[in-house]
CSV table of C-alpha atoms in Angstrom, one decimal:
chain,number,residue,atom,x,y,z
A,15,UNK,CA,-22.7,-161.9,-94.1
A,16,UNK,CA,-22.5,-162.6,-90.2
A,17,UNK,CA,-25.3,-165.3,-90.4
A,18,UNK,CA,-24.6,-166.6,-93.7
A,19,UNK,CA,-22.3,-169.2,-92.9
A,20,UNK,CA,-19.5,-167.6,-94.7
A,21,UNK,CA,-16.6,-167.1,-92.3
A,22,UNK,CA,-15.2,-163.5,-91.6
A,23,UNK,CA,-12.0,-162.8,-93.4
A,24,UNK,CA,-12.7,-165.3,-96.1
A,25,UNK,CA,-13.4,-162.2,-98.8
A,26,UNK,CA,-9.7,-161.1,-98.0
A,27,UNK,CA,-8.4,-164.6,-98.6
A,28,UNK,CA,-10.4,-164.7,-101.7
A,29,UNK,CA,-9.2,-161.8,-103.1
A,30,UNK,CA,-5.5,-162.2,-102.1
A,31,UNK,CA,-5.9,-165.7,-103.9
A,32,UNK,CA,-7.1,-164.0,-107.1
A,33,UNK,CA,-3.9,-161.5,-106.9
A,34,UNK,CA,-1.8,-164.5,-106.4
A,35,UNK,CA,-3.1,-166.1,-109.5
A,36,UNK,CA,-2.2,-163.0,-111.5
A,37,UNK,CA,1.0,-162.4,-110.0
A,38,UNK,CA,1.7,-166.1,-110.6
A,39,UNK,CA,0.4,-165.6,-114.2
A,40,UNK,CA,3.1,-162.8,-114.7
A,41,UNK,CA,5.8,-164.8,-113.1
A,42,UNK,CA,5.0,-167.6,-115.4
A,43,UNK,CA,5.1,-165.3,-118.5
A,44,UNK,CA,8.5,-164.3,-117.0
A,45,UNK,CA,9.7,-167.9,-116.7
A,46,UNK,CA,8.2,-168.6,-120.0
A,47,UNK,CA,5.4,-171.2,-119.0
A,48,UNK,CA,2.1,-169.4,-117.8
A,49,UNK,CA,1.3,-172.9,-116.4
A,50,UNK,CA,4.1,-173.3,-114.3
A,51,UNK,CA,3.5,-169.9,-112.8
A,52,UNK,CA,-0.2,-170.5,-112.1
A,53,UNK,CA,1.0,-173.9,-110.5
A,54,UNK,CA,3.2,-172.0,-108.0
A,55,UNK,CA,0.5,-169.5,-107.2
A,56,UNK,CA,-2.0,-172.3,-106.5
A,57,UNK,CA,0.4,-174.0,-104.4
A,58,UNK,CA,1.2,-170.7,-102.2
A,59,UNK,CA,-2.5,-170.2,-102.1
A,60,UNK,CA,-3.0,-173.5,-100.6
A,61,UNK,CA,-0.2,-172.9,-98.0
A,62,UNK,CA,-1.7,-169.4,-97.4
A,63,UNK,CA,-5.0,-171.0,-96.8
A,64,UNK,CA,-3.9,-173.5,-94.5
A,65,UNK,CA,-1.7,-170.6,-92.4
A,66,UNK,CA,-5.3,-168.6,-92.5
A,67,UNK,CA,-7.2,-171.7,-91.0
A,68,UNK,CA,-4.5,-172.4,-88.5
A,69,UNK,CA,-4.2,-168.9,-87.1
A,70,UNK,CA,-8.2,-168.7,-86.8
A,71,UNK,CA,-7.3,-171.2,-84.1
A,72,UNK,CA,-10.6,-173.1,-83.5
A,73,UNK,CA,-9.3,-174.7,-80.3
A,74,UNK,CA,-7.8,-172.0,-78.1
A,75,UNK,CA,-6.0,-173.1,-75.0
A,76,UNK,CA,-6.1,-176.9,-76.3
A,77,UNK,CA,-2.9,-178.4,-74.7
A,78,UNK,CA,-1.6,-182.0,-75.5
A,79,UNK,CA,1.4,-183.2,-73.7
A,80,UNK,CA,2.0,-186.1,-75.9
A,81,UNK,CA,2.1,-183.9,-79.0
A,82,UNK,CA,5.6,-183.1,-80.2
A,83,UNK,CA,4.4,-181.2,-83.3
A,84,UNK,CA,5.6,-184.1,-85.7
A,85,UNK,CA,2.1,-185.4,-86.6
A,86,UNK,CA,-0.2,-183.8,-89.0
């Protein structure tokens, strides 16, 4: 998959997302609303994806003195 345009590590993220959805469905059943569990799982998955992409670091060594971390 090196030349396919599919980033390395994305398969692990995808499998983890499926696992999160399954766990979210189980949590939703326990809470009494499967949709609530799935919604929570989707939100966690989005956060996990953002952290994954941030950790990959497309700009190593980038330093901005004016950026205090308050801007997105």
